[in-house]
Amino acid sequence: MARLRHLQERKAMVAASLEMNRLGINQGTSGNLGVRVAGGFLVTPTGVPAAALEPGLMVEMDFAGRFAGDVLPSSEWRFHRDILAERSDANAVVHCHAMFATTLAILGREIPPIHYMIAAAGGPNIRCAPYARYGTQELSDHALAALEGRKACLLANHGMIAIGPTLARALWLAVEVETLAAQYWRALQAGVPKLLSKTEIAAVVESFGGYGQQPRITAKRRR
Ligand SMILES: [Zn+2]
């Protein structure tokens, strides 16, 4: 058998899928991942539980939506493609139906600036994209619009998307979004959440660095 192209990326996607289950942000086979490779992207296959994933099951696609082989890509390949095509700051896309993010998405609510960590998603809120049926171009269009100037969004009556320069960063952000959603949900049960100002969040975005990341610890500083 010919050697698999992009073996490292494929292995990382299998590991990240298992990690999503371990973290409890994945429900059944609902989560999926997209990772940029030369000339296109890899996407997780449709309908395969994380425990049964293998590097060879990741589907390589081009930006025209074509793929070879008999493994079908995730039904959400369109938004993976469109995000990776449109966003030069993203090399990975994480999608899942995490419980609290999805709960807010069912209410059609965005996450406002309840905590400074919202800046990790790039701005003072995490928007909720309007509902469109799974797998459709309409859903992808709504997601891209909700992600403008952001690295994460909710999808109404569906779930969430987090993007990043690496798969590890996108997965980290997905967990942060779910944490913020859980905190917001809990605060709503007890009263009216106090919000941070746009100015304050802008300052935190700035301090996280131009891309809303943690300040980089250089090899020199680590020693
Ligand atoms: Zn979904």
mmCIF file of C-alpha atoms and ligand atoms in Angstrom:
data_model
loop_
_atom_site.group_PDB
_atom_site.id
_atom_site.type_symbol
_atom_site.label_atom_id
_atom_site.label_comp_id
_atom_site.label_asym_id
_atom_site.label_seq_id
_atom_site.Cartn_x
_atom_site.Cartn_y
_atom_site.Cartn_z
ATOM 1 C CA MET A 1 0.000 0.000 0.000
ATOM 2 C CA ALA A 2 1.254 3.439 -0.892
ATOM 3 C CA ARG A 3 2.347 5.598 2.014
ATOM 4 C CA LEU A 4 -0.389 7.910 3.253
ATOM 5 C CA ARG A 5 0.071 11.561 2.392
ATOM 6 C CA HIS A 6 0.071 13.945 5.349
ATOM 7 C CA LEU A 7 0.472 11.131 7.865
ATOM 8 C CA GLN A 8 1.452 13.487 10.695
ATOM 9 C CA GLU A 9 -1.682 15.620 10.243
ATOM 10 C CA ARG A 10 -3.872 12.513 10.010
ATOM 11 C CA LYS A 11 -2.462 11.101 13.239
ATOM 12 C CA ALA A 12 -2.967 14.451 14.983
ATOM 13 C CA MET A 13 -6.619 14.455 13.853
ATOM 14 C CA VAL A 14 -7.215 10.969 15.282
ATOM 15 C CA ALA A 15 -5.614 12.055 18.567
ATOM 16 C CA ALA A 16 -7.657 15.291 18.658
ATOM 17 C CA SER A 17 -10.901 13.372 18.038
ATOM 18 C CA LEU A 18 -10.158 11.072 20.971
ATOM 19 C CA GLU A 19 -9.220 14.105 23.056
ATOM 20 C CA MET A 20 -12.576 15.759 22.260
ATOM 21 C CA ASN A 21 -14.326 12.694 23.684
ATOM 22 C CA ARG A 22 -12.068 12.651 26.727
ATOM 23 C CA LEU A 23 -12.803 16.350 27.328
ATOM 24 C CA GLY A 24 -16.531 15.684 27.007
ATOM 25 C CA ILE A 25 -17.093 18.310 24.282
ATOM 26 C CA ASN A 26 -18.104 15.731 21.680
ATOM 27 C CA GLN A 27 -21.481 14.033 21.557
ATOM 28 C CA GLY A 28 -21.403 10.696 19.743
ATOM 29 C CA THR A 29 -20.120 11.081 16.177
ATOM 30 C CA SER A 30 -21.170 14.737 15.964
ATOM 31 C CA GLY A 31 -17.744 16.395 16.198
ATOM 32 C CA ASN A 32 -15.555 16.919 13.168
ATOM 33 C CA LEU A 33 -12.199 18.430 12.309
ATOM 34 C CA GLY A 34 -10.601 20.124 9.319
ATOM 35 C CA VAL A 35 -6.863 20.684 8.858
ATOM 36 C CA ARG A 36 -5.147 22.587 6.054
ATOM 37 C CA VAL A 37 -2.611 20.700 3.900
ATOM 38 C CA ALA A 38 -0.873 21.744 0.662
ATOM 39 C CA GLY A 39 -3.518 22.383 -1.998
ATOM 40 C CA GLY A 40 -6.485 21.585 0.188
ATOM 41 C CA PHE A 41 -7.451 20.135 3.543
ATOM 42 C CA LEU A 42 -8.099 16.945 5.466
ATOM 43 C CA VAL A 43 -11.486 16.391 7.079
ATOM 44 C CA THR A 44 -12.730 13.664 9.412
ATOM 45 C CA PRO A 45 -14.981 11.031 7.780
ATOM 46 C CA THR A 46 -18.731 10.969 8.257
ATOM 47 C CA GLY A 47 -20.328 8.608 10.749
ATOM 48 C CA VAL A 48 -17.215 7.046 12.281
ATOM 49 C CA PRO A 49 -16.996 7.125 16.110
ATOM 50 C CA ALA A 50 -13.740 8.601 17.450
ATOM 51 C CA ALA A 51 -12.619 5.234 18.847
ATOM 52 C CA ALA A 52 -12.791 3.694 15.359
ATOM 53 C CA LEU A 53 -10.880 6.483 13.561
ATOM 54 C CA GLU A 54 -7.575 5.732 11.840
ATOM 55 C CA PRO A 55 -5.189 8.009 9.925
ATOM 56 C CA GLY A 56 -6.255 6.385 6.625
ATOM 57 C CA LEU A 57 -9.911 7.352 7.202
ATOM 58 C CA MET A 58 -9.195 11.105 7.101
ATOM 59 C CA VAL A 59 -10.461 12.434 3.760
ATOM 60 C CA GLU A 60 -8.216 14.699 1.678
ATOM 61 C CA MET A 61 -10.206 17.293 -0.270
ATOM 62 C CA ASP A 62 -9.372 20.199 -2.542
ATOM 63 C CA PHE A 63 -11.008 23.624 -2.350
ATOM 64 C CA ALA A 64 -13.424 22.657 -5.138
ATOM 65 C CA GLY A 65 -14.842 20.037 -2.761
ATOM 66 C CA ARG A 66 -13.391 17.042 -4.638
ATOM 67 C CA PHE A 67 -11.999 13.954 -2.957
ATOM 68 C CA ALA A 68 -10.696 10.559 -4.016
ATOM 69 C CA GLY A 69 -11.370 7.150 -2.483
ATOM 70 C CA ASP A 70 -14.476 5.574 -1.005
ATOM 71 C CA VAL A 71 -14.497 7.142 2.480
ATOM 72 C CA LEU A 72 -17.075 9.919 2.595
ATOM 73 C CA PRO A 73 -16.035 13.208 4.241
ATOM 74 C CA SER A 74 -17.945 14.734 7.164
ATOM 75 C CA SER A 75 -21.283 16.151 6.016
ATOM 76 C CA GLU A 76 -19.931 19.503 7.301
ATOM 77 C CA TRP A 77 -16.994 19.590 4.845
ATOM 78 C CA ARG A 78 -18.405 22.784 3.291
ATOM 79 C CA PHE A 79 -17.759 25.026 6.265
ATOM 80 C CA HIS A 80 -14.348 23.431 6.823
ATOM 81 C CA ARG A 81 -13.498 24.226 3.199
ATOM 82 C CA ASP A 82 -14.923 27.743 3.225
ATOM 83 C CA ILE A 83 -13.279 28.723 6.510
ATOM 84 C CA LEU A 84 -9.866 27.397 5.422
ATOM 85 C CA ALA A 85 -10.262 29.062 2.009
ATOM 86 C CA GLU A 86 -11.283 32.442 3.440
ATOM 87 C CA ARG A 87 -9.260 32.668 6.629
ATOM 88 C CA SER A 88 -5.501 32.804 6.169
ATOM 89 C CA ASP A 89 -5.152 32.938 9.982
ATOM 90 C CA ALA A 90 -6.729 29.493 10.318
ATOM 91 C CA ASN A 91 -5.106 26.146 9.597
ATOM 92 C CA ALA A 92 -7.528 24.075 11.642
ATOM 93 C CA VAL A 93 -11.272 23.990 12.320
ATOM 94 C CA VAL A 94 -12.943 22.225 15.251
ATOM 95 C CA HIS A 95 -16.706 21.663 15.251
ATOM 96 C CA CYS A 96 -18.674 20.025 18.048
ATOM 97 C CA HIS A 97 -22.032 19.976 19.821
ATOM 98 C CA ALA A 98 -20.642 20.658 23.312
ATOM 99 C CA MET A 99 -23.439 20.805 25.892
ATOM 100 C CA PHE A 100 -23.373 24.425 27.143
ATOM 101 C CA ALA A 101 -22.371 26.074 23.867
ATOM 102 C CA THR A 102 -25.206 24.184 22.191
ATOM 103 C CA THR A 103 -27.632 25.103 24.978
ATOM 104 C CA LEU A 104 -26.963 28.821 24.347
ATOM 105 C CA ALA A 105 -27.171 28.183 20.584
ATOM 106 C CA ILE A 106 -30.633 26.652 21.111
ATOM 107 C CA LEU A 107 -31.604 29.910 22.812
ATOM 108 C CA GLY A 108 -30.074 31.798 19.861
ATOM 109 C CA ARG A 109 -27.882 33.717 22.330
ATOM 110 C CA GLU A 110 -24.393 35.003 21.691
ATOM 111 C CA ILE A 111 -21.862 34.948 24.536
ATOM 112 C CA PRO A 112 -21.278 38.544 25.712
ATOM 113 C CA PRO A 113 -18.112 39.803 27.514
ATOM 114 C CA ILE A 114 -18.762 37.928 30.778
ATOM 115 C CA HIS A 115 -15.082 37.072 31.357
ATOM 116 C CA TYR A 116 -11.810 38.403 29.972
ATOM 117 C CA MET A 117 -11.100 35.006 28.369
ATOM 118 C CA ILE A 118 -13.678 35.851 25.710
ATOM 119 C CA ALA A 119 -10.822 37.829 24.123
ATOM 120 C CA ALA A 120 -9.244 34.476 23.177
ATOM 121 C CA ALA A 121 -12.011 34.249 20.562
ATOM 122 C CA GLY A 122 -10.854 37.581 19.115
ATOM 123 C CA GLY A 123 -13.347 40.179 20.368
ATOM 124 C CA PRO A 124 -15.984 41.217 22.906
ATOM 125 C CA ASN A 125 -18.502 38.502 21.994
ATOM 126 C CA ILE A 126 -18.903 35.060 20.476
ATOM 127 C CA ARG A 127 -21.698 35.428 17.946
ATOM 128 C CA CYS A 128 -24.453 32.931 17.264
ATOM 129 C CA ALA A 129 -24.938 32.260 13.536
ATOM 130 C CA PRO A 130 -28.582 31.930 12.388
ATOM 131 C CA TYR A 131 -29.921 28.422 11.892
ATOM 132 C CA ALA A 132 -29.488 26.580 8.616
ATOM 133 C CA ARG A 133 -29.669 22.824 8.005
ATOM 134 C CA TYR A 134 -26.477 20.831 8.661
ATOM 135 C CA GLY A 135 -24.207 20.297 5.689
ATOM 136 C CA THR A 136 -25.662 23.158 3.628
ATOM 137 C CA GLN A 137 -23.891 26.025 1.899
ATOM 138 C CA GLU A 138 -26.262 28.342 3.771
ATOM 139 C CA LEU A 139 -24.931 27.075 7.106
ATOM 140 C CA SER A 140 -21.377 27.615 5.906
ATOM 141 C CA ASP A 141 -22.200 31.169 4.773
ATOM 142 C CA HIS A 142 -23.790 31.973 8.147
ATOM 143 C CA ALA A 143 -20.782 30.511 9.987
ATOM 144 C CA LEU A 144 -18.269 32.547 7.969
ATOM 145 C CA ALA A 145 -20.201 35.745 8.667
ATOM 146 C CA ALA A 146 -20.406 34.985 12.417
ATOM 147 C CA LEU A 147 -16.647 34.295 12.447
ATOM 148 C CA GLU A 148 -15.755 37.682 10.969
ATOM 149 C CA GLY A 149 -13.014 39.134 13.193
ATOM 150 C CA ARG A 150 -13.443 36.140 15.518
ATOM 151 C CA LYS A 151 -11.997 32.680 16.022
ATOM 152 C CA ALA A 152 -15.159 31.026 17.307
ATOM 153 C CA CYS A 153 -18.919 31.149 16.879
ATOM 154 C CA LEU A 154 -22.053 29.325 17.940
ATOM 155 C CA LEU A 155 -24.430 27.819 15.368
ATOM 156 C CA ALA A 156 -28.105 28.246 16.272
ATOM 157 C CA ASN A 157 -29.833 24.992 17.313
ATOM 158 C CA HIS A 158 -26.671 23.089 16.405
ATOM 159 C CA GLY A 159 -23.297 23.633 18.118
ATOM 160 C CA MET A 160 -20.074 25.610 17.813
ATOM 161 C CA ILE A 161 -16.995 26.182 15.662
ATOM 162 C CA ALA A 162 -13.503 27.126 16.857
ATOM 163 C CA ILE A 163 -10.577 27.837 14.546
ATOM 164 C CA GLY A 164 -6.865 28.299 15.067
ATOM 165 C CA PRO A 165 -3.395 28.455 13.543
ATOM 166 C CA THR A 166 -2.894 24.825 14.651
ATOM 167 C CA LEU A 167 -5.222 21.964 15.523
ATOM 168 C CA ALA A 168 -4.025 22.107 19.131
ATOM 169 C CA ARG A 169 -4.923 25.833 19.357
ATOM 170 C CA ALA A 170 -8.350 25.326 17.779
ATOM 171 C CA LEU A 171 -9.106 22.482 20.200
ATOM 172 C CA TRP A 172 -7.908 24.597 23.122
ATOM 173 C CA LEU A 173 -10.228 27.408 22.015
ATOM 174 C CA ALA A 174 -13.196 25.020 21.663
ATOM 175 C CA VAL A 175 -12.706 24.058 25.316
ATOM 176 C CA GLU A 176 -12.483 27.757 26.298
ATOM 177 C CA VAL A 177 -15.722 28.513 24.425
ATOM 178 C CA GLU A 178 -17.490 25.640 26.193
ATOM 179 C CA THR A 179 -16.160 26.880 29.546
ATOM 180 C CA LEU A 180 -17.414 30.425 28.851
ATOM 181 C CA ALA A 181 -20.786 29.037 27.761
ATOM 182 C CA ALA A 182 -21.062 27.000 30.986
ATOM 183 C CA GLN A 183 -20.086 30.034 33.099
ATOM 184 C CA TYR A 184 -22.575 32.269 31.308
ATOM 185 C CA TRP A 185 -25.324 29.677 31.643
ATOM 186 C CA ARG A 186 -24.702 29.283 35.373
ATOM 187 C CA ALA A 187 -24.557 33.051 35.937
ATOM 188 C CA LEU A 188 -27.880 33.443 34.112
ATOM 189 C CA GLN A 189 -29.500 31.019 36.560
ATOM 190 C CA ALA A 190 -28.506 33.168 39.540
ATOM 191 C CA GLY A 191 -29.112 36.685 38.277
ATOM 192 C CA VAL A 192 -28.119 39.251 35.678
ATOM 193 C CA PRO A 193 -24.470 38.769 34.624
ATOM 194 C CA LYS A 194 -22.248 41.851 34.826
ATOM 195 C CA LEU A 195 -20.429 42.484 31.568
ATOM 196 C CA LEU A 196 -16.929 43.795 30.937
ATOM 197 C CA SER A 197 -16.618 46.881 28.747
ATOM 198 C CA LYS A 198 -15.584 46.773 25.096
ATOM 199 C CA THR A 199 -12.529 48.866 26.042
ATOM 200 C CA GLU A 200 -11.468 46.326 28.640
ATOM 201 C CA ILE A 201 -11.851 43.398 26.229
ATOM 202 C CA ALA A 202 -9.975 45.304 23.510
ATOM 203 C CA ALA A 203 -7.079 45.743 25.942
ATOM 204 C CA VAL A 204 -7.064 42.009 26.716
ATOM 205 C CA VAL A 205 -7.187 41.103 22.990
ATOM 206 C CA GLU A 206 -4.156 43.365 22.602
ATOM 207 C CA SER A 207 -2.289 41.725 25.490
ATOM 208 C CA PHE A 208 -3.009 38.241 24.095
ATOM 209 C CA GLY A 209 -1.126 39.297 20.956
ATOM 210 C CA GLY A 210 -2.300 40.236 17.483
ATOM 211 C CA TYR A 211 -4.022 36.889 16.967
ATOM 212 C CA GLY A 212 -5.819 36.560 20.274
ATOM 213 C CA GLN A 213 -3.345 33.979 21.494
ATOM 214 C CA GLN A 214 -1.570 33.555 24.770
ATOM 215 C CA PRO A 215 1.675 35.529 24.851
ATOM 216 C CA ARG A 216 4.344 33.241 23.401
ATOM 217 C CA ILE A 217 6.869 31.841 25.790
ATOM 218 C CA THR A 218 10.126 31.733 23.890
ATOM 219 C CA ALA A 219 12.628 28.897 24.249
ATOM 220 C CA LYS A 220 14.990 31.386 25.878
ATOM 221 C CA ARG A 221 12.493 32.458 28.558
ATOM 222 C CA ARG A 222 11.555 28.876 29.322
ATOM 223 C CA ARG A 223 15.142 27.991 30.301
HETATM 224 ZN ZN ZN B 1 -22.651 19.507 13.776
#
